[in-house]
Amino acid sequence: MKIFKLNSIIGALSIMALVGCGDDFLDRAPISQQNSNNFYKTAADMNNALTAVYGSLQYGGQYYSSLHVIGDLRSDNTEITNPNAGADLQAVDNFTNVAVNSISSSTWNAHYQGIQSANIVIEKIAPVSMDQNLKARYTAEAKFLRALMYFNLVRIYGEVPLVLEVINNPQDGYSYGRNPVAEIYATIVADLEEAVASLPYTYGTADIGRATKAAALGLLGKVHLTLKNHQQAIQVLEELVSNAGTAKLQLLPEYGSLFGAANRNNAESIFEVQFKSGVAGEGSPFSNQFAPIGSGRAVVSVGNPLGQNIPTANMVAAYEEGDLRKAVSLETSYVLNGNTVKHNYVTKYLGTPAANLDSDNNWIVLRYADVLLMYAEALNELGYVADGPAFGYLNQVRERAGLLPKSAMNPESGLSVPDQAAFRLAIEQERRVELAFEGHRWFDLIRTERAVAVLGNLGMQTHMRLFPIPQSQIDINPNKITQNPGY
C-alpha cells in the first residue's frame, strides 16, 4: 500500500521520490537520493523526474485513499457502518477527528512530498539542453500537478506553507510557516495559466494520462469558481467547452461507459490518476476498499473487503426515479451463501483485482460532465436567466441520465427552477448524483457555503470546514506552524 508515514513537512520535502520509466510513461523504478543532484542531464532524465510527480498522486495521502475519505466520507454521501473499517476513518465520518488523526498527517505529508517532486522538475529542467517546446511542456505538466496538490491542501487546511523551491537541506524546512490563503491561490492560478499556455489538448497513445490543456482549463475553472471569481470561471470554462472537439472531449452517451478498468481515459475523462495492477505497488485499492466487511467473495472476488465509503441511506434516496446513474453507482444488497444481505456499497469501481488492493481502476479527478455543471453554476452566479444557457448545460447531464429537463416554469412536473436560489440547489443536487463517490461532495458543500446547513445534523460545526493541522507539524516547528481554530 502506498502510504508514506512521514513525521513532518521537513521530512516530506527532503525525501526524493524519483522514479524511472521503461517502455512508456507509466512504468516506474526507484532511483537513489544520493545521485539526484547529478542526475538531471537529459530530456529523458527530466521525463523520469516528471513521472515521479505523477506517481505521487498514487500515495495513500492523495488519491489512493485520503481524497475519497475527505471528499465523500466527510460528507453525507458515505459513512463507516462497521468500526472495523478504521477508527480514524470513523472519526472523519463523525466529525470527531483531531490533530493526531492519521488522515490529516498522511494527507499533508503525501502532498508535500509530491510538491517537492514537482519543484525538482521545475528547478532542475532550466539548464538541461533539450527541445525548448518539450522543456516548456514538462515544466507546464509539473506546474499543473503542483497546482492540483496545492488546491487540495488549501481547501483542506486553509493556510499552509507555500514551498516553491527544492529543499535540499531538511533544516531549511523550519523556515516555512503558513502562508495566507490568497497567496496560495495566486500561485495556483499562475501555475495553471502557464500550464494552459504550454500544454497540448491531446497526446499520442504512449503519453495518455499526462496533463492536457483541457485539464489545466478545467482545474483553473474550478479554482475560479471556488474563489467566486465567476466571470473568470465562465471565460475559462467557455474556452474549454468551445474547444471540446479539439480536445476530443464529449459527454459519453451511456453513464456506465465511464467507469471500470476497460473504460480508463475515455472521451469524457479529462484527467485521471493512473493505476496499473500486477506491477508492485501500482494497483488501485478501490474495489476492495468499498466492498462491505463480511461480504466475503460476494462483492469482490479477490482480496479483503474493507467496508469504507459505504453509501448512506440519504445518498440512496437522492436519486430521482428513473435515474440511470443509480444502478451504475451503487447497490443496496448482495447475495452471500444463497442469502440476500441488505447493505449499501459503491459499484463504480468494482472489478476483479489481480491481488488484494491491486486493480486497474483509475481515479477520475476531472471529467466533462463536471465541467458542464461548473459552467452552468458560474453562469447562474453571474445572473439567473430563465431557460437560459445554464439550463442547457444542466439538462445535457440530466438527459444522459434518462431524466426530464428542468425549466424555469413547470410547476406540475416538480422540475421547475424559477430563480437563482432554486438553480443553485438544482446544481447541487445534480452534482451530487452525477459525481457520487468521485470525491467532490465535501468540496462542493464547502465551496457553496452549504456544508453546515447540510451536515450540521451529522455533527459538523463551522470551524470544521477546515481539517486540523497535523499535530506532528506543530510539535516539530511550533514557532511557525499553528493550529486551525477549534481544534
PDB file of N, CA, C and O in Angstrom, residues 156-188:
ATOM      1  N   ILE A 156      -8.367  21.873   2.136  1.00  0.00           N
ATOM      2  CA  ILE A 156      -8.469  21.002   3.304  1.00  0.00           C
ATOM      3  C   ILE A 156      -8.027  21.714   4.576  1.00  0.00           C
ATOM      4  O   ILE A 156      -8.695  21.624   5.613  1.00  0.00           O
ATOM      5  N   TYR A 157      -6.901  22.454   4.499  1.00  0.00           N
ATOM      6  CA  TYR A 157      -6.302  23.027   5.716  1.00  0.00           C
ATOM      7  C   TYR A 157      -6.371  24.546   5.795  1.00  0.00           C
ATOM      8  O   TYR A 157      -6.089  25.114   6.851  1.00  0.00           O
ATOM      9  N   GLY A 158      -6.690  25.227   4.702  1.00  0.00           N
ATOM     10  CA  GLY A 158      -6.619  26.681   4.714  1.00  0.00           C
ATOM     11  C   GLY A 158      -5.186  27.126   4.490  1.00  0.00           C
ATOM     12  O   GLY A 158      -4.528  26.699   3.531  1.00  0.00           O
ATOM     13  N   GLU A 159      -4.665  27.974   5.349  1.00  0.00           N
ATOM     14  CA  GLU A 159      -3.287  28.441   5.231  1.00  0.00           C
ATOM     15  C   GLU A 159      -2.314  27.269   5.397  1.00  0.00           C
ATOM     16  O   GLU A 159      -2.400  26.516   6.361  1.00  0.00           O
ATOM     17  N   VAL A 160      -1.412  27.129   4.446  1.00  0.00           N
ATOM     18  CA  VAL A 160      -0.383  26.086   4.506  1.00  0.00           C
ATOM     19  C   VAL A 160       0.932  26.693   4.023  1.00  0.00           C
ATOM     20  O   VAL A 160       0.948  27.744   3.379  1.00  0.00           O
ATOM     21  N   PRO A 161       2.065  26.055   4.322  1.00  0.00           N
ATOM     22  CA  PRO A 161       3.342  26.560   3.811  1.00  0.00           C
ATOM     23  C   PRO A 161       3.379  26.531   2.283  1.00  0.00           C
ATOM     24  O   PRO A 161       3.022  25.520   1.671  1.00  0.00           O
ATOM     25  N   LEU A 162       3.817  27.634   1.703  1.00  0.00           N
ATOM     26  CA  LEU A 162       3.929  27.738   0.254  1.00  0.00           C
ATOM     27  C   LEU A 162       5.390  27.529  -0.112  1.00  0.00           C
ATOM     28  O   LEU A 162       6.225  28.424   0.066  1.00  0.00           O
ATOM     29  N   VAL A 163       5.708  26.370  -0.606  1.00  0.00           N
ATOM     30  CA  VAL A 163       7.081  25.974  -0.908  1.00  0.00           C
ATOM     31  C   VAL A 163       7.223  25.873  -2.417  1.00  0.00           C
ATOM     32  O   VAL A 163       6.633  24.996  -3.045  1.00  0.00           O
ATOM     33  N   LEU A 164       8.026  26.779  -2.992  1.00  0.00           N
ATOM     34  CA  LEU A 164       8.141  26.858  -4.447  1.00  0.00           C
ATOM     35  C   LEU A 164       9.569  26.610  -4.915  1.00  0.00           C
ATOM     36  O   LEU A 164       9.914  26.944  -6.052  1.00  0.00           O
ATOM     37  N   GLU A 165      10.385  26.036  -4.051  1.00  0.00           N
ATOM     38  CA  GLU A 165      11.760  25.710  -4.415  1.00  0.00           C
ATOM     39  C   GLU A 165      12.119  24.365  -3.810  1.00  0.00           C
ATOM     40  O   GLU A 165      11.464  23.894  -2.872  1.00  0.00           O
ATOM     41  N   VAL A 166      13.159  23.752  -4.348  1.00  0.00           N
ATOM     42  CA  VAL A 166      13.607  22.459  -3.834  1.00  0.00           C
ATOM     43  C   VAL A 166      14.285  22.664  -2.496  1.00  0.00           C
ATOM     44  O   VAL A 166      15.128  23.555  -2.330  1.00  0.00           O
ATOM     45  N   ILE A 167      13.896  21.872  -1.509  1.00  0.00           N
ATOM     46  CA  ILE A 167      14.551  21.900  -0.204  1.00  0.00           C
ATOM     47  C   ILE A 167      15.581  20.777  -0.178  1.00  0.00           C
ATOM     48  O   ILE A 167      15.232  19.598  -0.161  1.00  0.00           O
ATOM     49  N   ASN A 168      16.848  21.162  -0.218  1.00  0.00           N
ATOM     50  CA  ASN A 168      17.926  20.180  -0.201  1.00  0.00           C
ATOM     51  C   ASN A 168      18.401  19.884   1.214  1.00  0.00           C
ATOM     52  O   ASN A 168      18.843  18.777   1.507  1.00  0.00           O
ATOM     53  N   ASN A 169      18.312  20.869   2.082  1.00  0.00           N
ATOM     54  CA  ASN A 169      18.722  20.711   3.477  1.00  0.00           C
ATOM     55  C   ASN A 169      17.469  20.665   4.344  1.00  0.00           C
ATOM     56  O   ASN A 169      16.714  21.636   4.382  1.00  0.00           O
ATOM     57  N   PRO A 170      17.210  19.563   5.044  1.00  0.00           N
ATOM     58  CA  PRO A 170      15.995  19.468   5.865  1.00  0.00           C
ATOM     59  C   PRO A 170      15.843  20.619   6.844  1.00  0.00           C
ATOM     60  O   PRO A 170      14.721  21.006   7.173  1.00  0.00           O
ATOM     61  N   GLN A 171      16.964  21.182   7.304  1.00  0.00           N
ATOM     62  CA  GLN A 171      16.879  22.285   8.256  1.00  0.00           C
ATOM     63  C   GLN A 171      16.188  23.502   7.655  1.00  0.00           C
ATOM     64  O   GLN A 171      15.585  24.305   8.371  1.00  0.00           O
ATOM     65  N   ASP A 172      16.283  23.649   6.332  1.00  0.00           N
ATOM     66  CA  ASP A 172      15.645  24.791   5.680  1.00  0.00           C
ATOM     67  C   ASP A 172      14.131  24.737   5.812  1.00  0.00           C
ATOM     68  O   ASP A 172      13.451  25.766   5.700  1.00  0.00           O
ATOM     69  N   GLY A 173      13.597  23.555   6.036  1.00  0.00           N
ATOM     70  CA  GLY A 173      12.156  23.424   6.180  1.00  0.00           C
ATOM     71  C   GLY A 173      11.597  24.155   7.379  1.00  0.00           C
ATOM     72  O   GLY A 173      10.408  24.507   7.396  1.00  0.00           O
ATOM     73  N   TYR A 174      12.442  24.401   8.369  1.00  0.00           N
ATOM     74  CA  TYR A 174      11.965  25.090   9.576  1.00  0.00           C
ATOM     75  C   TYR A 174      11.629  26.556   9.316  1.00  0.00           C
ATOM     76  O   TYR A 174      10.993  27.207  10.150  1.00  0.00           O
ATOM     77  N   SER A 175      12.052  27.078   8.173  1.00  0.00           N
ATOM     78  CA  SER A 175      11.800  28.495   7.893  1.00  0.00           C
ATOM     79  C   SER A 175      10.413  28.748   7.334  1.00  0.00           C
ATOM     80  O   SER A 175       9.990  29.902   7.206  1.00  0.00           O
ATOM     81  N   TYR A 176       9.668  27.676   7.023  1.00  0.00           N
ATOM     82  CA  TYR A 176       8.368  27.840   6.378  1.00  0.00           C
ATOM     83  C   TYR A 176       7.240  27.822   7.399  1.00  0.00           C
ATOM     84  O   TYR A 176       7.074  26.868   8.158  1.00  0.00           O
ATOM     85  N   GLY A 177       6.465  28.919   7.400  1.00  0.00           N
ATOM     86  CA  GLY A 177       5.239  28.965   8.179  1.00  0.00           C
ATOM     87  C   GLY A 177       4.040  28.836   7.254  1.00  0.00           C
ATOM     88  O   GLY A 177       4.164  28.440   6.096  1.00  0.00           O
ATOM     89  N   ARG A 178       2.890  29.185   7.754  1.00  0.00           N
ATOM     90  CA  ARG A 178       1.652  29.089   6.977  1.00  0.00           C
ATOM     91  C   ARG A 178       1.422  30.384   6.202  1.00  0.00           C
ATOM     92  O   ARG A 178       1.326  31.445   6.792  1.00  0.00           O
ATOM     93  N   ASN A 179       1.318  30.269   4.897  1.00  0.00           N
ATOM     94  CA  ASN A 179       1.073  31.437   4.057  1.00  0.00           C
ATOM     95  C   ASN A 179      -0.410  31.736   3.960  1.00  0.00           C
ATOM     96  O   ASN A 179      -1.243  30.836   4.036  1.00  0.00           O
ATOM     97  N   PRO A 180      -0.765  33.008   3.747  1.00  0.00           N
ATOM     98  CA  PRO A 180      -2.173  33.369   3.575  1.00  0.00           C
ATOM     99  C   PRO A 180      -2.806  32.625   2.399  1.00  0.00           C
ATOM    100  O   PRO A 180      -2.148  32.347   1.390  1.00  0.00           O
ATOM    101  N   VAL A 181      -4.078  32.330   2.548  1.00  0.00           N
ATOM    102  CA  VAL A 181      -4.808  31.603   1.511  1.00  0.00           C
ATOM    103  C   VAL A 181      -4.722  32.333   0.169  1.00  0.00           C
ATOM    104  O   VAL A 181      -4.566  31.697  -0.878  1.00  0.00           O
ATOM    105  N   ALA A 182      -4.800  33.657   0.187  1.00  0.00           N
ATOM    106  CA  ALA A 182      -4.758  34.415  -1.065  1.00  0.00           C
ATOM    107  C   ALA A 182      -3.447  34.196  -1.807  1.00  0.00           C
ATOM    108  O   ALA A 182      -3.430  34.125  -3.045  1.00  0.00           O
ATOM    109  N   GLU A 183      -2.331  34.090  -1.096  1.00  0.00           N
ATOM    110  CA  GLU A 183      -1.038  33.849  -1.742  1.00  0.00           C
ATOM    111  C   GLU A 183      -0.990  32.455  -2.376  1.00  0.00           C
ATOM    112  O   GLU A 183      -0.441  32.277  -3.460  1.00  0.00           O
ATOM    113  N   ILE A 184      -1.570  31.496  -1.684  1.00  0.00           N
ATOM    114  CA  ILE A 184      -1.570  30.137  -2.215  1.00  0.00           C
ATOM    115  C   ILE A 184      -2.405  30.075  -3.489  1.00  0.00           C
ATOM    116  O   ILE A 184      -1.982  29.499  -4.502  1.00  0.00           O
ATOM    117  N   TYR A 185      -3.585  30.689  -3.454  1.00  0.00           N
ATOM    118  CA  TYR A 185      -4.421  30.682  -4.656  1.00  0.00           C
ATOM    119  C   TYR A 185      -3.778  31.450  -5.803  1.00  0.00           C
ATOM    120  O   TYR A 185      -3.922  31.073  -6.974  1.00  0.00           O
ATOM    121  N   ALA A 186      -3.072  32.538  -5.499  1.00  0.00           N
ATOM    122  CA  ALA A 186      -2.389  33.282  -6.565  1.00  0.00           C
ATOM    123  C   ALA A 186      -1.365  32.405  -7.264  1.00  0.00           C
ATOM    124  O   ALA A 186      -1.223  32.447  -8.498  1.00  0.00           O
ATOM    125  N   THR A 187      -0.655  31.587  -6.502  1.00  0.00           N
ATOM    126  CA  THR A 187       0.317  30.657  -7.094  1.00  0.00           C
ATOM    127  C   THR A 187      -0.381  29.587  -7.910  1.00  0.00           C
ATOM    128  O   THR A 187       0.069  29.224  -9.014  1.00  0.00           O
ATOM    129  N   ILE A 188      -1.475  29.050  -7.389  1.00  0.00           N
ATOM    130  CA  ILE A 188      -2.232  28.032  -8.120  1.00  0.00           C
ATOM    131  C   ILE A 188      -2.692  28.586  -9.469  1.00  0.00           C
ATOM    132  O   ILE A 188      -2.533  27.932 -10.511  1.00  0.00           O
TER     133      ILE A 188
END
